[in-house]
CSV table of C-alpha atoms in Angstrom, one decimal:
chain,number,residue,atom,x,y,z
A,1,MET,CA,72.8,-18.5,-60.5
A,2,ARG,CA,70.0,-15.9,-60.4
A,3,VAL,CA,72.3,-13.3,-58.9
A,4,ILE,CA,74.9,-14.0,-61.6
A,5,LEU,CA,72.3,-13.7,-64.4
A,6,THR,CA,71.0,-10.5,-62.8
A,7,LEU,CA,74.5,-8.9,-62.8
A,8,GLY,CA,75.1,-10.2,-66.3
A,9,GLY,CA,71.9,-8.6,-67.4
A,10,PHE,CA,72.9,-5.3,-65.8
A,11,GLY,CA,76.3,-5.3,-67.5
A,12,SER,CA,74.8,-6.1,-70.8
A,13,VAL,CA,72.1,-3.4,-70.6
A,14,LEU,CA,74.5,-0.7,-69.3
A,15,THR,CA,77.1,-1.5,-72.0
A,16,GLY,CA,74.5,-1.5,-74.7
A,17,ALA,CA,73.0,1.8,-73.5
A,18,ILE,CA,76.4,3.5,-73.5
A,19,GLU,CA,77.2,2.1,-77.0
A,20,CYS,CA,74.0,3.9,-78.3
A,21,GLY,CA,75.4,7.3,-77.3
A,22,PRO,CA,75.2,10.2,-79.8
A,23,GLU,CA,78.8,9.8,-81.1
A,24,ALA,CA,78.2,6.1,-82.0
A,25,ARG,CA,78.4,4.9,-85.5
A,26,PRO,CA,75.3,3.1,-87.0
A,27,LEU,CA,76.9,-0.4,-86.6
A,28,THR,CA,77.8,0.4,-83.0
A,29,ARG,CA,74.3,1.4,-82.2
A,30,VAL,CA,73.0,-1.9,-83.7
A,31,LEU,CA,75.5,-3.7,-81.4
A,32,GLY,CA,74.3,-1.6,-78.4
A,33,GLY,CA,70.7,-2.4,-79.1
A,34,ALA,CA,71.5,-6.1,-79.2
A,35,LEU,CA,73.3,-5.9,-75.9
A,36,VAL,CA,70.3,-4.2,-74.3
A,37,ALA,CA,68.1,-7.0,-75.7
A,38,VAL,CA,70.4,-9.7,-74.3
A,39,GLY,CA,70.4,-8.0,-70.9
A,40,LEU,CA,66.6,-7.8,-70.8
A,41,LEU,CA,66.4,-11.5,-71.8
A,42,LEU,CA,68.7,-12.4,-68.9
A,43,TRP,CA,66.4,-10.6,-66.5
A,44,TRP,CA,63.4,-12.4,-67.9
A,45,LEU,CA,65.2,-15.7,-67.3
A,46,VAL,CA,65.9,-14.7,-63.7
A,47,ALA,CA,62.2,-14.2,-63.2
A,48,ARG,CA,61.5,-17.7,-64.7
A,49,LEU,CA,64.1,-19.5,-62.6
A,50,ARG,CA,62.3,-18.7,-59.3
A,51,ARG,CA,61.9,-22.1,-57.5
A,52,PRO,CA,58.3,-23.0,-56.5
A,53,GLY,CA,57.8,-22.8,-52.8
A,54,ALA,CA,61.0,-21.0,-52.0
A,55,THR,CA,60.6,-18.1,-49.7
A,56,SER,CA,64.1,-17.1,-48.7
A,57,GLY,CA,65.7,-14.6,-51.0
A,58,ARG,CA,62.6,-14.0,-53.1
A,59,ARG,CA,62.9,-10.2,-52.6
A,60,ALA,CA,66.7,-10.2,-53.1
A,61,VAL,CA,66.7,-10.7,-56.8
A,62,PRO,CA,63.9,-8.3,-57.7
A,63,LEU,CA,65.4,-5.6,-55.4
A,64,THR,CA,68.8,-6.2,-57.0
A,65,ALA,CA,67.3,-6.0,-60.4
A,66,ALA,CA,65.5,-2.8,-59.6
A,67,ALA,CA,68.6,-1.2,-58.2
A,68,LEU,CA,70.7,-2.2,-61.2
A,69,ALA,CA,67.9,-1.0,-63.5
A,70,GLY,CA,68.1,2.4,-61.9
A,71,LEU,CA,71.9,2.4,-62.4
A,72,THR,CA,71.3,1.4,-66.0
A,73,GLY,CA,68.9,4.3,-66.5
A,74,ALA,CA,71.5,6.6,-65.1
A,75,GLY,CA,74.1,5.2,-67.4
A,76,LEU,CA,71.7,5.7,-70.3
A,77,VAL,CA,71.3,9.4,-69.3
A,78,VAL,CA,75.0,9.9,-69.2
A,79,ALA,CA,75.4,8.1,-72.6
A,80,LEU,CA,72.9,10.5,-74.2
A,81,VAL,CA,74.8,13.6,-73.1
A,82,PRO,CA,76.4,14.9,-76.3
A,83,ALA,CA,80.2,15.5,-76.3
A,84,ASN,CA,79.6,19.0,-77.5
A,85,LEU,CA,82.6,19.1,-79.8
A,86,PRO,CA,82.2,21.6,-82.6
A,87,VAL,CA,84.1,21.3,-85.9
A,88,SER,CA,86.4,24.0,-84.5
A,89,ALA,CA,86.6,24.7,-80.8
A,90,ASN,CA,85.6,28.1,-79.5
A,91,ALA,CA,88.9,28.7,-77.6
A,92,PRO,CA,91.5,31.1,-78.9
A,93,ALA,CA,93.7,29.6,-81.6
A,94,LEU,CA,97.5,29.5,-81.3
A,95,SER,CA,99.4,32.4,-82.7
A,96,ASP,CA,100.9,31.8,-86.1
A,97,ASP,CA,102.6,35.2,-86.2
A,98,GLN,CA,106.1,33.5,-86.1
A,99,SER,CA,105.2,30.9,-88.7
A,100,PRO,CA,105.0,31.3,-92.5
A,101,THR,CA,101.6,31.0,-94.2
A,102,THR,CA,100.9,27.3,-94.6
A,103,PRO,CA,100.2,26.2,-98.1
A,104,PRO,CA,98.5,22.8,-98.9
A,105,GLU,CA,100.8,19.9,-98.0
A,106,PRO,CA,102.9,18.9,-101.0
A,107,ASP,CA,103.3,15.3,-102.3
A,108,PRO,CA,105.4,13.3,-99.9
A,109,THR,CA,108.8,11.7,-100.7
A,110,GLY,CA,107.2,8.3,-100.3
A,111,TYR,CA,105.0,6.0,-98.3
A,112,LEU,CA,105.5,3.2,-95.8
A,113,ARG,CA,103.1,0.3,-95.2
A,114,ALA,CA,102.0,0.1,-91.6
A,115,SER,CA,101.6,-3.3,-90.0
A,116,ASP,CA,97.8,-3.1,-90.9
A,117,GLY,CA,98.5,-2.0,-94.5
A,118,THR,CA,97.7,1.7,-94.0
A,119,ARG,CA,100.0,4.1,-96.0
A,120,LEU,CA,102.2,6.3,-93.9
A,121,ALA,CA,103.5,9.4,-95.7
A,122,TYR,CA,107.0,10.8,-95.1
A,123,PHE,CA,109.0,13.8,-96.3
A,124,ALA,CA,112.8,13.1,-96.5
A,125,ASP,CA,115.6,15.6,-96.9
A,126,VAL,CA,118.9,13.6,-97.2
A,127,PRO,CA,122.2,15.4,-97.7
A,128,ALA,CA,125.0,13.9,-99.7
A,129,ASP,CA,127.1,13.0,-96.6
A,130,PRO,CA,124.7,12.7,-93.6
A,131,VAL,CA,126.2,12.2,-90.1
A,132,ALA,CA,122.9,11.3,-88.4
A,133,THR,CA,119.2,10.8,-89.1
A,134,LEU,CA,116.2,12.4,-87.4
A,135,VAL,CA,112.6,10.9,-87.4
A,136,PHE,CA,110.2,13.7,-86.5
A,137,TYR,CA,106.4,14.0,-85.8
A,138,HIS,CA,104.1,17.0,-86.0
A,139,GLY,CA,101.8,18.3,-83.3
A,140,SER,CA,98.0,17.8,-82.6
A,141,GLY,CA,95.8,18.0,-85.7
A,142,ALA,CA,98.7,19.1,-87.9
A,143,ASN,CA,100.8,17.5,-90.6
A,144,GLU,CA,104.3,17.9,-91.7
A,145,GLY,CA,103.4,20.3,-94.4
A,146,ALA,CA,101.9,22.6,-91.8
A,147,GLY,CA,105.1,24.4,-90.7
A,148,TYR,CA,107.6,21.6,-90.4
A,149,LEU,CA,109.1,21.1,-93.8
A,150,ASP,CA,111.4,24.1,-93.6
A,151,PHE,CA,112.7,22.8,-90.3
A,152,GLY,CA,113.6,19.5,-91.9
A,153,ARG,CA,115.2,21.1,-94.9
A,154,GLN,CA,117.4,23.4,-92.9
A,155,VAL,CA,118.6,20.8,-90.4
A,156,ALA,CA,119.5,18.6,-93.4
A,157,ASP,CA,121.2,21.3,-95.5
A,158,ARG,CA,123.1,23.1,-92.7
A,159,TYR,CA,123.9,20.3,-90.3
A,160,HIS,CA,124.1,17.2,-92.5
A,161,VAL,CA,121.3,15.4,-90.7
A,162,ALA,CA,119.0,13.3,-92.9
A,163,THR,CA,115.5,14.3,-91.8
A,164,TYR,CA,112.4,12.1,-92.2
A,165,LEU,CA,109.2,13.9,-91.2
A,166,PHE,CA,106.2,11.5,-90.9
A,167,ASP,CA,102.5,12.3,-91.1
A,168,MET,CA,100.7,10.3,-88.4
A,169,ARG,CA,98.0,8.0,-89.7
A,170,GLY,CA,94.7,9.9,-90.0
A,171,HIS,CA,96.6,13.1,-90.8
A,172,GLY,CA,97.9,14.9,-93.9
A,173,LYS,CA,98.9,12.6,-96.7
A,174,SER,CA,98.8,9.4,-94.6
A,175,GLY,CA,95.9,7.0,-94.8
A,176,GLY,CA,93.3,6.2,-92.2
A,177,ARG,CA,90.2,7.8,-90.8
A,178,ARG,CA,90.9,11.5,-90.0
A,179,GLY,CA,91.8,11.9,-86.3
A,180,ASP,CA,91.4,8.2,-85.5
A,181,ALA,CA,93.4,5.0,-85.2
A,182,PRO,CA,92.4,1.3,-84.9
A,183,SER,CA,94.1,1.3,-81.4
A,184,ARG,CA,96.7,3.0,-79.4
A,185,ARG,CA,99.0,0.0,-79.9
A,186,GLN,CA,98.7,0.5,-83.7
A,187,MET,CA,99.9,4.1,-83.3
A,188,PHE,CA,103.0,2.9,-81.4
A,189,ALA,CA,103.6,0.2,-84.0
A,190,ASP,CA,103.5,2.9,-86.7
A,191,THR,CA,106.3,4.7,-84.9
A,192,ARG,CA,108.3,1.5,-84.8
A,193,THR,CA,107.7,1.0,-88.5
A,194,ALA,CA,109.1,4.5,-89.2
A,195,VAL,CA,112.2,4.0,-87.0
A,196,ASP,CA,112.9,0.6,-88.5
A,197,PHE,CA,112.6,2.0,-92.0
A,198,VAL,CA,115.1,4.8,-91.4
A,199,LYS,CA,117.5,2.5,-89.6
A,200,HIS,CA,117.4,0.0,-92.4
A,201,THR,CA,118.0,2.8,-94.9
A,202,ASN,CA,120.9,4.3,-92.9
A,203,PRO,CA,122.2,1.4,-90.8
A,204,ARG,CA,125.6,3.0,-89.9
A,205,LEU,CA,124.2,6.4,-88.8
A,206,PRO,CA,123.0,7.3,-85.3
A,207,GLU,CA,119.2,7.7,-85.4
A,208,TYR,CA,117.4,10.4,-83.4
A,209,VAL,CA,113.6,10.5,-82.9
A,210,GLY,CA,111.4,13.3,-81.7
A,211,GLY,CA,108.4,15.5,-82.2
A,212,HIS,CA,106.7,18.8,-81.5
A,213,SER,CA,104.1,19.2,-78.8
A,214,ALA,CA,101.8,16.1,-78.9
A,215,GLY,CA,104.2,14.5,-81.4
A,216,ALA,CA,106.7,14.3,-78.6
A,217,GLY,CA,104.0,12.6,-76.5
A,218,LEU,CA,103.5,9.9,-79.2
A,219,VAL,CA,107.3,9.3,-79.2
A,220,LEU,CA,107.4,9.1,-75.4
A,221,ASN,CA,104.6,6.5,-75.5
A,222,SER,CA,106.4,4.5,-78.2
A,223,GLU,CA,109.8,4.6,-76.5
A,224,SER,CA,109.7,1.0,-75.2
A,225,ARG,CA,109.4,-0.2,-78.8
A,226,ILE,CA,112.1,1.9,-80.3
A,227,ASP,CA,114.7,2.7,-77.6
A,228,HIS,CA,117.1,-0.1,-78.6
A,229,GLU,CA,117.5,1.5,-82.1
A,230,VAL,CA,117.6,5.1,-81.1
A,231,ALA,CA,120.7,7.2,-80.2
A,232,GLY,CA,118.7,10.1,-78.6
A,233,TYR,CA,115.5,12.2,-78.6
A,234,VAL,CA,114.6,15.7,-79.8
A,235,TYR,CA,111.5,17.3,-78.3
A,236,LEU,CA,110.2,20.8,-79.2
A,237,ALA,CA,107.6,22.3,-76.9
A,238,PRO,CA,106.9,18.8,-75.7
A,239,ASP,CA,103.5,17.7,-74.2
A,240,PHE,CA,104.6,15.7,-71.2
A,241,GLY,CA,101.1,14.7,-70.4
A,242,LEU,CA,98.1,16.0,-68.4
A,243,HIS,CA,99.6,15.1,-65.1
A,244,SER,CA,103.0,16.6,-65.7
A,245,GLY,CA,102.1,20.0,-64.3
A,246,THR,CA,103.7,21.8,-67.3
A,247,GLU,CA,100.6,23.4,-68.9
A,248,ARG,CA,100.0,27.1,-68.5
A,249,HIS,CA,96.8,28.2,-66.8
A,250,SER,CA,95.7,30.7,-69.5
A,251,GLU,CA,93.2,31.1,-72.3
A,252,ALA,CA,95.6,29.9,-74.9
A,253,ALA,CA,96.0,26.6,-72.9
A,254,ASN,CA,92.3,26.0,-73.8
A,255,PHE,CA,93.5,25.2,-77.4
A,256,ALA,CA,91.7,21.8,-77.0
A,257,THR,CA,88.1,21.3,-75.9
A,258,ILE,CA,87.7,17.9,-74.2
A,259,SER,CA,84.8,15.6,-73.7
A,260,HIS,CA,85.7,14.0,-70.4
A,261,ARG,CA,82.7,11.6,-70.6
A,262,VAL,CA,84.1,9.9,-73.8
A,263,LEU,CA,87.6,9.6,-72.4
A,264,ILE,CA,86.4,8.2,-69.1
A,265,ALA,CA,84.2,5.6,-70.8
A,266,ASP,CA,87.1,4.5,-73.0
A,267,VAL,CA,89.6,4.3,-70.2
A,268,LEU,CA,87.3,2.5,-67.7
A,269,THR,CA,86.3,-0.1,-70.2
A,270,GLY,CA,89.7,-0.7,-71.6
A,271,GLY,CA,88.7,0.7,-75.0
A,272,LEU,CA,85.4,-1.3,-75.3
A,273,LEU,CA,83.3,1.9,-75.2
A,274,ASP,CA,83.7,5.1,-77.1
A,275,ALA,CA,87.3,4.4,-78.2
A,276,HIS,CA,86.4,5.8,-81.6
A,277,ALA,CA,84.1,8.6,-80.5
A,278,TYR,CA,85.4,12.1,-81.0
A,279,ALA,CA,86.7,13.3,-77.6
A,280,VAL,CA,88.9,16.4,-78.4
A,281,ALA,CA,88.4,19.4,-80.7
A,282,PHE,CA,91.1,21.9,-81.6
A,283,ALA,CA,90.9,25.6,-81.9
A,284,TYR,CA,92.1,25.9,-85.5
A,285,ALA,CA,90.4,28.5,-87.7
A,286,PRO,CA,88.2,27.0,-90.4
A,287,ALA,CA,90.1,28.7,-93.2
A,288,GLU,CA,93.4,27.2,-91.9
A,289,ILE,CA,91.8,23.7,-91.6
A,290,HIS,CA,90.7,23.9,-95.2
A,291,ARG,CA,94.0,25.4,-96.5
A,292,ALA,CA,96.5,23.3,-94.6
A,293,GLY,CA,94.5,20.1,-94.3
A,294,LEU,CA,94.4,20.2,-90.5
A,295,VAL,CA,92.4,17.7,-88.4
A,296,SER,CA,89.9,19.5,-86.2
A,297,ARG,CA,88.9,16.6,-83.9
A,298,TYR,CA,90.4,13.5,-82.3
A,299,THR,CA,88.8,10.3,-81.1
A,300,SER,CA,89.6,9.1,-77.7
A,301,THR,CA,92.1,6.5,-79.1
A,302,MET,CA,94.1,9.1,-81.0
A,303,ALA,CA,94.1,11.6,-78.1
A,304,ILE,CA,95.3,9.0,-75.5
A,305,ALA,CA,97.9,7.7,-77.9
A,306,GLN,CA,99.5,11.2,-77.9
A,307,ASN,CA,99.1,11.8,-74.1
A,308,ALA,CA,102.3,10.8,-72.4
A,309,GLY,CA,100.7,9.6,-69.2
A,310,HIS,CA,104.0,8.1,-67.8
A,311,SER,CA,106.5,10.6,-69.2
A,312,ALA,CA,108.4,11.1,-65.9
A,313,ALA,CA,109.1,7.3,-65.7
A,314,VAL,CA,109.9,7.1,-69.4
A,315,LEU,CA,112.4,10.0,-69.2
A,316,ALA,CA,114.0,8.6,-66.0
A,317,GLY,CA,114.4,5.2,-67.6
A,318,THR,CA,116.2,6.3,-70.7
A,319,HIS,CA,120.0,6.7,-70.8
A,320,ARG,CA,120.0,8.2,-74.2
A,321,PRO,CA,120.6,12.0,-74.7
A,322,VAL,CA,117.4,13.9,-74.6
A,323,GLY,CA,117.2,17.5,-76.1
A,324,VAL,CA,114.3,19.7,-75.1
A,325,TRP,CA,113.5,23.1,-76.5
A,326,VAL,CA,110.6,25.3,-75.5
A,327,GLY,CA,109.8,29.0,-76.3
A,328,SER,CA,109.9,31.6,-73.6
A,329,ASP,CA,106.5,32.9,-75.0
A,330,ASP,CA,104.9,29.4,-75.4
A,331,GLU,CA,101.1,29.9,-75.0
A,332,VAL,CA,100.4,26.3,-73.9
A,333,PHE,CA,103.3,25.2,-71.7
A,334,ASP,CA,105.1,26.9,-68.9
A,335,PRO,CA,108.8,27.0,-70.2
A,336,ALA,CA,110.3,26.8,-66.7
A,337,ALA,CA,108.1,23.9,-65.8
A,338,VAL,CA,108.9,22.1,-69.0
A,339,ARG,CA,112.7,22.6,-68.4
A,340,THR,CA,112.4,21.3,-64.8
A,341,PHE,CA,110.3,18.3,-65.8
A,342,ALA,CA,112.7,17.3,-68.6
A,343,ARG,CA,115.4,16.8,-66.0
A,344,HIS,CA,113.8,13.5,-65.1
A,345,ALA,CA,116.0,12.3,-68.0
A,346,PRO,CA,119.6,11.6,-66.7
A,347,ARG,CA,121.1,13.0,-69.9
A,348,ALA,CA,118.8,15.9,-70.6
A,349,THR,CA,119.8,19.1,-72.4
A,350,THR,CA,117.2,21.9,-72.1
A,351,GLN,CA,116.9,25.3,-73.6
A,352,ILE,CA,114.3,28.1,-73.4
A,353,VAL,CA,114.3,29.8,-76.8
A,354,ALA,CA,114.0,33.5,-76.3
A,355,GLY,CA,111.0,35.2,-77.9
A,356,ALA,CA,109.6,32.0,-79.4
A,357,ASP,CA,105.9,30.9,-79.0
A,358,HIS,CA,104.4,27.4,-79.3
A,359,LEU,CA,104.6,27.3,-83.1
A,360,GLY,CA,107.5,29.6,-83.5
A,361,VAL,CA,109.9,27.3,-81.6
A,362,ILE,CA,109.9,25.0,-84.6
A,363,ASN,CA,111.9,27.3,-86.8
A,364,ARG,CA,113.6,29.4,-84.1
A,365,SER,CA,115.3,26.3,-82.7
A,366,ILE,CA,116.9,25.1,-86.0
A,367,ASP,CA,120.4,26.3,-85.2
A,368,SER,CA,120.4,24.9,-81.6
A,369,VAL,CA,118.8,21.6,-82.6
A,370,GLY,CA,121.2,21.2,-85.5
A,371,THR,CA,124.2,22.0,-83.4
A,372,TRP,CA,123.0,19.5,-80.7
A,373,LEU,CA,122.6,16.8,-83.3
A,374,ASP,CA,125.9,17.5,-84.9
A,375,ARG,CA,127.7,17.3,-81.6
A,376,ARG,CA,125.9,14.0,-80.6
A,377,ALA,CA,126.8,12.6,-84.0
A,378,ALA,CA,130.5,13.5,-83.4
A,379,ALA,CA,130.4,11.7,-80.0
A,380,TYR,CA,128.8,8.7,-81.7
A,381,SER,CA,131.5,8.6,-84.3
A,382,ALA,CA,134.2,8.7,-81.6
A,383,ALA,CA,132.5,5.8,-79.8
A,384,TYR,CA,131.9,3.8,-83.0
A,385,PRO,CA,134.9,4.5,-85.3
A,386,ALA,CA,133.3,2.6,-88.2
A,387,ALA,CA,130.5,5.3,-88.4
A,388,PRO,CA,130.9,8.3,-90.7
A,389,GLN,CA,132.7,11.2,-89.1
A,390,ALA,CA,130.7,14.3,-88.0
A,391,HIS,CA,131.5,17.7,-89.5
């Protein structure tokens, strides 16, 4: 009993100490203080439960308590180390030479209600005779108004694909705390909400889903929830995850500054600690953050939701067509490595877009993406004759 109480006290004190870290919100610090108090109370009970006259094991509990107290102190020191995440990271920002100047994001076409009631903004371009639909997500810290709307318009106008570009929660015109989410599962449920809405609106059309950079990571993480409704996937400069081996080893790859302490605490405790502490900062210029409404920091929850940790298995397990485009001059990802990794998908089509960088691939891939979608829609129409015929 005494050993159990001693261990329980250690767990309570350590958990409370970490909860009182510098990124903690006021209510979280109150909870942390309460946990520390409970742990100390448990240790006091251990001391009171010593049996009169007992000699064996008298030293075991005090020594255990002392050792665990030392570990608790070490945990407290770690918890008090700041994440050191500035408003805008000091790493070089991505080149925007191939992108038009980003104005403030316009009003969206409409909003969906997420399963928790949060408003999710979307921008739709629907031609008169669509042959397919495309649900598409932006990259880290961005929004659909920051360089994606022209991509959606041109794919719709020139290739008759109805495009639905969604701002993730906590971004752009969507609701939610900036750069945060209640949970990773909620992010994946949001993707399912968007896919369901577009399928309900266009029930006879093949539906494709994709994203740029970390937006592709979110879709990959959501695939188990949406694959039954999806005809294929479109990935531009996709982030296949930290363990995919596709990142470049260069200064521009340091676009994100990471607090590993916060991420480790979140992962090791299953989200009990630091899930909503800021863990990643992006190298966006302050002027661009203000003008385009970019998000400069992510919490651990938001960052992990977009990190495709099992992308090789996900790609290998899908039998849908997967299209991957990456620029030859991408500053963040090695194009050859991305193309090789994408071949985990049995039906992968890959293309390195000549002269395009990480942001430039969005507009420089319009023709090839549109053609790919048009051809897949034609194959769908042949397989399902009741569907509208592709052009």
